[in-house]
Coordinates of C-alpha atoms in Angstrom, one line a residue:
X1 CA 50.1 20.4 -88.6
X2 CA 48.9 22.7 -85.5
X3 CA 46.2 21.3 -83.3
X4 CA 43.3 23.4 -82.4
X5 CA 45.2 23.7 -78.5
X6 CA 48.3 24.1 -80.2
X7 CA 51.3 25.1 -76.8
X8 CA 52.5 27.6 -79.6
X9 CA 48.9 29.3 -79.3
X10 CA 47.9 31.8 -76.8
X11 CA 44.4 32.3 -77.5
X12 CA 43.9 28.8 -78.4
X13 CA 45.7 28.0 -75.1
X14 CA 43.4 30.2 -73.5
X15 CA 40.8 28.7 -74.8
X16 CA 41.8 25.3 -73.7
X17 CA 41.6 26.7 -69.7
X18 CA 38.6 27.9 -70.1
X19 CA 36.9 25.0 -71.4
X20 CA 38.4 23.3 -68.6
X21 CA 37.2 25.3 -65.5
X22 CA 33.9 24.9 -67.1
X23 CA 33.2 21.5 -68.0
X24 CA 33.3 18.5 -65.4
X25 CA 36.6 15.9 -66.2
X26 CA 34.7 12.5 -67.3
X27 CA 36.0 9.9 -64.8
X28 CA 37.4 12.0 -62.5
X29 CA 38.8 10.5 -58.8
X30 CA 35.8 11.3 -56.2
X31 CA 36.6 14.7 -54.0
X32 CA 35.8 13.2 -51.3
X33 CA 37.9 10.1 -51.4
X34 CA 40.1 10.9 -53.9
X35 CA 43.2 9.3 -51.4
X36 CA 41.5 6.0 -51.5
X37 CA 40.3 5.6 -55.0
X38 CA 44.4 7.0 -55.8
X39 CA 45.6 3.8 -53.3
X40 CA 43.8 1.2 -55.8
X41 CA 45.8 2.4 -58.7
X42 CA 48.8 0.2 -58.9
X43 CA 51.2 3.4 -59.6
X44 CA 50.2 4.8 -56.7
X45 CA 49.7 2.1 -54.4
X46 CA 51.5 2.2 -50.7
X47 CA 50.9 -1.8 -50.7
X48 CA 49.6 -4.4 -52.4
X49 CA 46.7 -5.8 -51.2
X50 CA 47.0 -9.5 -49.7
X51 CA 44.3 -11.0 -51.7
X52 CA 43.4 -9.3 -55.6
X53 CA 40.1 -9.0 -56.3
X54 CA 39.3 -8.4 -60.1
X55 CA 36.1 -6.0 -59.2
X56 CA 38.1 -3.9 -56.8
X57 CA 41.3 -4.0 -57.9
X58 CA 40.8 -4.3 -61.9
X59 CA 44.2 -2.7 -63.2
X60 CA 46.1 -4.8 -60.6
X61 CA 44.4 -8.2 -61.9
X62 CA 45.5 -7.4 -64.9
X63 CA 49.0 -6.8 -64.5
X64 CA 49.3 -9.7 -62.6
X65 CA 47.6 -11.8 -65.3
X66 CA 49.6 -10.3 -67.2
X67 CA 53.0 -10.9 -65.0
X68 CA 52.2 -15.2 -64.5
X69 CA 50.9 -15.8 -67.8
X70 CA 51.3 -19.2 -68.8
X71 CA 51.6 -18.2 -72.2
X72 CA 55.0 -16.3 -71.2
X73 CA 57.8 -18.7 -71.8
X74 CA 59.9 -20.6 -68.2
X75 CA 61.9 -17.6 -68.8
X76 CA 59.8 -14.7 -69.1
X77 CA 57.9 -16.4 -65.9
X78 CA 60.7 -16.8 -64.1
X79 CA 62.0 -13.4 -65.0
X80 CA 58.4 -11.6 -63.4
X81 CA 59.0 -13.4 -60.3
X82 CA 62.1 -12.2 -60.0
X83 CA 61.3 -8.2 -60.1
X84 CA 57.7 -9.3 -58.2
X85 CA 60.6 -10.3 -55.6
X86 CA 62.7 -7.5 -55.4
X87 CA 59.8 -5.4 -55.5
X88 CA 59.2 -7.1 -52.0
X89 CA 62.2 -7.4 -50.9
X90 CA 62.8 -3.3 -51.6
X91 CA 59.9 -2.7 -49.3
X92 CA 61.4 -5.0 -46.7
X93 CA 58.4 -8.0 -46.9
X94 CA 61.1 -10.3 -47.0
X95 CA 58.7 -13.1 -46.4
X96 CA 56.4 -12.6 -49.3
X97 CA 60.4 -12.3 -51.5
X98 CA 61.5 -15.6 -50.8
X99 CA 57.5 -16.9 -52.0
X100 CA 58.1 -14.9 -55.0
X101 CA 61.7 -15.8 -55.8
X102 CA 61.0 -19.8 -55.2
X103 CA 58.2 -19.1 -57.5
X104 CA 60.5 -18.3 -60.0
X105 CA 62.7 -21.0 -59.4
X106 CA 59.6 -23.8 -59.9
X107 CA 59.7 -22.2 -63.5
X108 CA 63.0 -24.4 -64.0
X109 CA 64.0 -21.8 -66.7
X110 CA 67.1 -23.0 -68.9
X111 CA 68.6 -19.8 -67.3
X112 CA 71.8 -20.4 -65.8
X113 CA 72.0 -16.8 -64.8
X114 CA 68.6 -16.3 -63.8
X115 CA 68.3 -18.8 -61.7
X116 CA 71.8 -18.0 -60.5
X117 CA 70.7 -14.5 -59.4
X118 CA 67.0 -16.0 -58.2
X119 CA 68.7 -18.3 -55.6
X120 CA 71.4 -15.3 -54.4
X121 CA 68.1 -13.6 -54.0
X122 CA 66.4 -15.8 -52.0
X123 CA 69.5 -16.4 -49.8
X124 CA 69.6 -12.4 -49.4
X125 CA 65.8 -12.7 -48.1
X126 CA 66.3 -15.4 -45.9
X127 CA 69.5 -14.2 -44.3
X128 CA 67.3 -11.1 -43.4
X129 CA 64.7 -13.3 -42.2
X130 CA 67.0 -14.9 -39.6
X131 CA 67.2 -18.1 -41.7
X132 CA 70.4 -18.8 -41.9
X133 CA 70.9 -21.8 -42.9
X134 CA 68.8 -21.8 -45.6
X135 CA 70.6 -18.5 -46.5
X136 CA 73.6 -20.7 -46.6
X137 CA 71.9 -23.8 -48.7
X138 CA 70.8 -21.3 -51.6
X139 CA 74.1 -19.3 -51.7
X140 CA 75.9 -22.5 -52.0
X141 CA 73.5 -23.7 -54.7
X142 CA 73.8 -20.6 -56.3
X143 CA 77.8 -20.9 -56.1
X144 CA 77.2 -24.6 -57.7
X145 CA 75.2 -23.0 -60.8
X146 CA 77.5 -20.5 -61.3
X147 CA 81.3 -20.4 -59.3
X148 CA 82.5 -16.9 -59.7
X149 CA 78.8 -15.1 -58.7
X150 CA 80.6 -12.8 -56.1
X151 CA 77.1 -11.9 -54.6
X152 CA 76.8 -16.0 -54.1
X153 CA 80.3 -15.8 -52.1
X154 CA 79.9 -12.8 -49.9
X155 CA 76.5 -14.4 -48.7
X156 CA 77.7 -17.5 -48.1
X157 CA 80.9 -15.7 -46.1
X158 CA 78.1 -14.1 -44.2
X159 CA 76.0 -16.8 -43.2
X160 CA 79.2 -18.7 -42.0
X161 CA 80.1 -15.9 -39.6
X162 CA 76.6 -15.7 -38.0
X163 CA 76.5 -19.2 -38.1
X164 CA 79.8 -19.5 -36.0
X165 CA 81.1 -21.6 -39.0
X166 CA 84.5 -19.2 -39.1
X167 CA 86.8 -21.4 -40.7
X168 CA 84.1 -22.5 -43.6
X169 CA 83.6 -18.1 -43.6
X170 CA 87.0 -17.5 -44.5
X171 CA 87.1 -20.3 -46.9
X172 CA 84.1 -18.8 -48.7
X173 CA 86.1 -15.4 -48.5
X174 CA 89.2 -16.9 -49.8
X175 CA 87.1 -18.5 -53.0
X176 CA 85.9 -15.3 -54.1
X177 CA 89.3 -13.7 -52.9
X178 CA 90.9 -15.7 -55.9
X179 CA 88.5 -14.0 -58.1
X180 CA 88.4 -10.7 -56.9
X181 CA 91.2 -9.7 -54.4
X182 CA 90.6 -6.1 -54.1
X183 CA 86.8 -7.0 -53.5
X184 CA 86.8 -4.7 -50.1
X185 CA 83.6 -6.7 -48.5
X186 CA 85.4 -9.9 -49.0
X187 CA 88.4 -8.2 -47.4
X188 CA 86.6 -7.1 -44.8
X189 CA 84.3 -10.5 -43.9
X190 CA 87.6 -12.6 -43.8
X191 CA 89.1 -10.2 -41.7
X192 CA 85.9 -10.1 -39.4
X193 CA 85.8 -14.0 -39.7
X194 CA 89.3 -14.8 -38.8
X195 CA 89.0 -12.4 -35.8
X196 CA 86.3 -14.4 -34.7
X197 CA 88.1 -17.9 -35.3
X198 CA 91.3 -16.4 -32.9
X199 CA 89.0 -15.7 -30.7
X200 CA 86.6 -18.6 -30.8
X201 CA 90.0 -20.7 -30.8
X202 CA 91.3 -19.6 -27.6
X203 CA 88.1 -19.9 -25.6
X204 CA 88.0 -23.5 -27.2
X205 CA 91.4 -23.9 -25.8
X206 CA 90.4 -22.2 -22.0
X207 CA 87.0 -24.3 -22.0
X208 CA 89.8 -27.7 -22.7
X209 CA 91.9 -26.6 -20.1
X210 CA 88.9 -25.8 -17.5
X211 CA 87.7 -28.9 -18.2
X212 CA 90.5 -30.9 -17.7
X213 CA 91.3 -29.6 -14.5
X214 CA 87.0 -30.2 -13.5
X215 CA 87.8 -33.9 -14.7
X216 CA 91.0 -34.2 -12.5
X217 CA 89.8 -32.8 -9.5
X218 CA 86.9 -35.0 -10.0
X219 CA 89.2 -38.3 -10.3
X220 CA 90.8 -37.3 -7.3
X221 CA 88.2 -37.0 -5.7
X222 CA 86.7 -40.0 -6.6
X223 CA 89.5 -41.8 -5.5
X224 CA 90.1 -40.2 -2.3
X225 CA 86.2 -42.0 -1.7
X226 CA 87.5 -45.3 -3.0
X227 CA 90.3 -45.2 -1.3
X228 CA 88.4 -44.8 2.1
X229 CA 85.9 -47.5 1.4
X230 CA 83.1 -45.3 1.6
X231 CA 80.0 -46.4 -0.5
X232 CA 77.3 -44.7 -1.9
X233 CA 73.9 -46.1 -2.8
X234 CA 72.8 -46.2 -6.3
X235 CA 69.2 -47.2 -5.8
X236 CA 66.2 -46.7 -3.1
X237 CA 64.5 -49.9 -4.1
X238 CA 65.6 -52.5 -1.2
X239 CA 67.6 -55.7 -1.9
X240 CA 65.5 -59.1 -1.9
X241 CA 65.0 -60.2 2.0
X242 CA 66.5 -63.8 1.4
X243 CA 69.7 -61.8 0.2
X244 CA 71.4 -61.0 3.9
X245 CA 75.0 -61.3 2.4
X246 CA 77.4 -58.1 3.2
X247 CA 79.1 -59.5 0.0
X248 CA 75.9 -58.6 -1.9
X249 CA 75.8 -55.5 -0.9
X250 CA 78.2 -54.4 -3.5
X251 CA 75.1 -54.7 -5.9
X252 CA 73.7 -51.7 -4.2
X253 CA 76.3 -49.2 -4.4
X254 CA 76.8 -47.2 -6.7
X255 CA 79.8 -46.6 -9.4
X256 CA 82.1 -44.4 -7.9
X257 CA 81.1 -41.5 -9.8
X258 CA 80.0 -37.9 -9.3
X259 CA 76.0 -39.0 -10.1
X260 CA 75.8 -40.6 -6.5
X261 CA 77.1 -37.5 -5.1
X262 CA 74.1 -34.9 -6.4
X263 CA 73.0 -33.2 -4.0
X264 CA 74.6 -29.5 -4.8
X265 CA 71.8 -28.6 -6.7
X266 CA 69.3 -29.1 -3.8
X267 CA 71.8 -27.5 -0.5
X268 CA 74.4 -25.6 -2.7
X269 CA 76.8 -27.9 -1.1
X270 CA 79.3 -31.4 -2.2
X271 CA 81.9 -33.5 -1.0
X272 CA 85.2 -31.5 -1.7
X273 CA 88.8 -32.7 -1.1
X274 CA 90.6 -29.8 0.5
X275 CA 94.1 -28.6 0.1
X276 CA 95.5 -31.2 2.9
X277 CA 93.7 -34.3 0.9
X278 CA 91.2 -34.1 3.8
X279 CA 87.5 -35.2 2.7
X280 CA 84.7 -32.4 3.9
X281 CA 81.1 -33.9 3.8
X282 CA 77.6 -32.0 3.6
X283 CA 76.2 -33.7 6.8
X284 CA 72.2 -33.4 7.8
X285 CA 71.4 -34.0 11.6
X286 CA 67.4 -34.7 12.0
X287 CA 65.9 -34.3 14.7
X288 CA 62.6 -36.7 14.4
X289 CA 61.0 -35.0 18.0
X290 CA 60.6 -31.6 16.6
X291 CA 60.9 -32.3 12.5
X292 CA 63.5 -29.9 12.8
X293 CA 66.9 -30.3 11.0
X294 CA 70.8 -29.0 10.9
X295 CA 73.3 -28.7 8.0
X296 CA 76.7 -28.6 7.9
X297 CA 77.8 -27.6 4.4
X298 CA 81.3 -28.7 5.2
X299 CA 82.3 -31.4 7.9
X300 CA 85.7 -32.1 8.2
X301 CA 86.1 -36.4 8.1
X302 CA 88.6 -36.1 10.8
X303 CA 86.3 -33.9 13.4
X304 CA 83.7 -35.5 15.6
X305 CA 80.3 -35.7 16.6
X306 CA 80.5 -34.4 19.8
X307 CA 82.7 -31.3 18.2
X308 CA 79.6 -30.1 16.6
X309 CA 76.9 -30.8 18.7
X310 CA 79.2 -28.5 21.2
X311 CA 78.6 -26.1 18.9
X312 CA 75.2 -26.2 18.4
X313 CA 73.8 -26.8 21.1
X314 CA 76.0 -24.6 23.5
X315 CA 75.2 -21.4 25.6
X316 CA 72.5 -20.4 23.0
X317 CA 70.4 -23.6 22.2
X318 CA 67.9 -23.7 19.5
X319 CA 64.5 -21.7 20.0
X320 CA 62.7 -25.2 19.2
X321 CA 64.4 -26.8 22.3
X322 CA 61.9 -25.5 24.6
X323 CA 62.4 -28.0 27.3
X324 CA 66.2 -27.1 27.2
X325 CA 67.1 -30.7 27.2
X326 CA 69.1 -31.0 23.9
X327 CA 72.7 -31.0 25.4
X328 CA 75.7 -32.4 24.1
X329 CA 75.7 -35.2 26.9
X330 CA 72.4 -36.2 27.1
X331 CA 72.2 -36.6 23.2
X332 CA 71.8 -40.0 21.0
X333 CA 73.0 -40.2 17.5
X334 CA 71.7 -43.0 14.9
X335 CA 72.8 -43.8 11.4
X336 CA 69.9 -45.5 9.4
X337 CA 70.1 -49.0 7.1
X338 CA 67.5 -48.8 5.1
X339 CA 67.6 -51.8 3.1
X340 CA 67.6 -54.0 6.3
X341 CA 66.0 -51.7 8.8
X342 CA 68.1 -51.4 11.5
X343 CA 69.7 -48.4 13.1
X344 CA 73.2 -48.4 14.0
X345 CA 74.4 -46.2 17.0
X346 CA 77.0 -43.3 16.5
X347 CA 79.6 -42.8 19.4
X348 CA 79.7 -39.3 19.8
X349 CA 83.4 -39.2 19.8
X350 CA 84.0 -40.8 17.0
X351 CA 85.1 -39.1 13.6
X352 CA 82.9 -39.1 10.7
X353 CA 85.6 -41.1 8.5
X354 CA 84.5 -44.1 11.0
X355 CA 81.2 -44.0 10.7
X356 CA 81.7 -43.5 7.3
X357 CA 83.7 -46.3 6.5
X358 CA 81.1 -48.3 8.2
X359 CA 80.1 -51.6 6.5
X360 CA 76.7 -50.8 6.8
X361 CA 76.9 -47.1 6.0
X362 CA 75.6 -46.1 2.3
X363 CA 75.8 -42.4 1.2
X364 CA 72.4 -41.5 -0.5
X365 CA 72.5 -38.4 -2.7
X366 CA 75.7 -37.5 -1.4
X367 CA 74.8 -36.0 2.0
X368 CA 75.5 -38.6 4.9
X369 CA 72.4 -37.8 7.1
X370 CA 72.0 -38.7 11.6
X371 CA 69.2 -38.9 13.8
X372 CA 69.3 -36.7 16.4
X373 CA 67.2 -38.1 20.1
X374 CA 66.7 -36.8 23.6
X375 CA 68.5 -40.2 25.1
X376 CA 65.6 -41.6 28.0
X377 CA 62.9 -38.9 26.9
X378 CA 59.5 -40.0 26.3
X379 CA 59.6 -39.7 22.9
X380 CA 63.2 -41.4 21.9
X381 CA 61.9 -44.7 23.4
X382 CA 58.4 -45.0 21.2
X383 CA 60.8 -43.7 18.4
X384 CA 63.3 -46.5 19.4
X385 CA 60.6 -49.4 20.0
X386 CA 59.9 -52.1 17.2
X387 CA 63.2 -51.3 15.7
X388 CA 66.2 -53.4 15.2
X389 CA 69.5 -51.1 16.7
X390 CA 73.3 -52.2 16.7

């Protein structure tokens, strides 16, 4: 039966378009806000809102009253969440997916394949999200649910390689390998991951070998110290005053190890053994009259004193030696003993093995350290008096 607008009409079409210029459309969007009143209709709609309000956003409400209701069965519920989160997760809110998709999951559906495909979700979201191991967790659950799910596989394959786990990536490829060997991502992911496991393999192996040779240069070393009966203290705090034994003293020094020789980070400088098996010592000199200081990154234990204080204080002394009196000859050199308060004279000849091997000499920090005085000057005798010197 024709309609009185029939499409096979002309005049009645005609008709129609008249009547439609002329009378107002009931309901119509507002011209002069029609974009905004457009955005609340769900169809249309860039984004959801983060909060629904049933007054402002009345067809939304009730699609989503619609989508949770409890009426639906564990199913049907879980089944909404599920599109809610792929809805998010095709407009990249990965976030708001993995709310969506755990949502679903809460359901506890009877669903082996729904939940299957919920938790693969949910890994796909996280993995975006950075989250890689709980990318990893839900894959693997979703593998448990359901063994051959080949999305389940490839994610876990995935998560392996950016978590560095290569050998567990290529067994995940190798699983879903035995299922679908022409599977070209799989193909592709074990290739990437095995790549990664050469490589990963020989840097392991490098690192071993670097390592090993750090470790024996540092024996070596170590026992190049022991050998010498040098000692180095372990500890500021000062032994008890009715202890005066030298046998005690033992107590004080440190293990042989490289912790009592720190002192790299602070002067970029530590005992090395050279090619010849020769120790070479960072060595301070302080001088106590001008709180000035020298150091020698690398002094040889067979050189002397008297070599280096040639050196620096030569032709060209240093601009704090106004008086021009610090000269090899007229110099003093003192090693200090903390824990008993005395200072012990340095011949300026001698090596620093000799001092070093000392009985009374302890390394602190690494860096054996000398005073430095004018010998007769004004300021060396006040220094000198109250103190106990051998």
């Amino acid at each position: 039966m024709a309609t009185q607008y029939d499409s096979d009409d002309d005049d009645g079409m005609d008709a129609f378009m008249d009547k439609f210029k002329k009378e107002k459309y009931k309901n119509a969007l507002n011209e002069d806000n029609w974009e905004a009143e457009l955005d609340k209709i769900p169809i249309f709609m860039k984004s959801a809102p983060e909060h629904i309000d049933p007054k402002e956003y009345p067809e939304l409400a009730c699609l989503q009253a619609m989508l949770h209701d409890e009426d639906c069965t564990p199913e049907e519920l879980a089944e909404n969440f599920k599109s809610e989160g792929n809805a998010f997760f095709k407009d990249k809110d990965y976030k708001k997916a993995v709310v969506a998709y755990t949502a679903g999951l809460q359901k506890k559906c009877e669903d082996l394949e729904l939940n299957t495909v919920l938790l693969t979700n949910r890994a796909a979201a996280h993995f975006h999200l950075g989250n890689m191991r709980s990318a990893l967790n839900d894959a693997a659950a979703a593998r448990k649910l359901k063994p051959d799910h080949l999305k389940a596989l490839i994610r876990g394959a995935q998560c392996c390689i950016e978590l560095r786990s290569f050998a567990d990536a290529i067994r995940w490829c190798d699983e879903g390998l035995k299922l679908c060997p022409t599977d070209r991502k799989l193909q592709e992911l074990r290739a990437a991951a095995d790549k990664h496991k050469r490589v990963a393999d020989r840097d392991a192996r490098k690192a071993r070998v670097k390592e090993k040779k750090v470790h024996d240069e540092k024996e070596n070393l170590l026992a190049a110290i022991k050998g010498r009966g040098i000692k180095l203290l372990r500890s500021t705090k000062p032994r008890p005053a009715e202890s005066d034994s030298d046998n005690e003293a033992s107590e004080f020094v440190a293990e042989l190890s490289l912790d009592g020789l720190g002192c790299k980070e602070a002067t970029g400088a530590q005992v090395c053994l050279d090619e010849q098996g020769a120790l070479q010592w960072p060595v301070f000199f302080l001088y106590p009259e001008h709180q000035q200081s020298d150091f020698i990154s690398a002094f040889h234990e067979n050189n002397s004193f008297i070599d280096h204080l040639a050196v620096m204080f030569g032709e060209e002394l240093p601009p704090w030696d106004v008086d021009r009196k610090y000269r090899p000859q007229n110099l003093q050199l003192f090693f200090e003993d903390v824990e008993r308060e005395t200072l012990h004279r340095v011949c300026p000849e001698s090596t620093l093995l000799e001092v070093l091997q000392h009985k009374r000499f302890f390394i602190k920090a690494g860096t054996p350290s000398f005073i430095v005085l004018v010998d007769g000057s004004p300021f060396s005798s006040k220094f000198l008096t109250g103190k106990k010197i051998k």
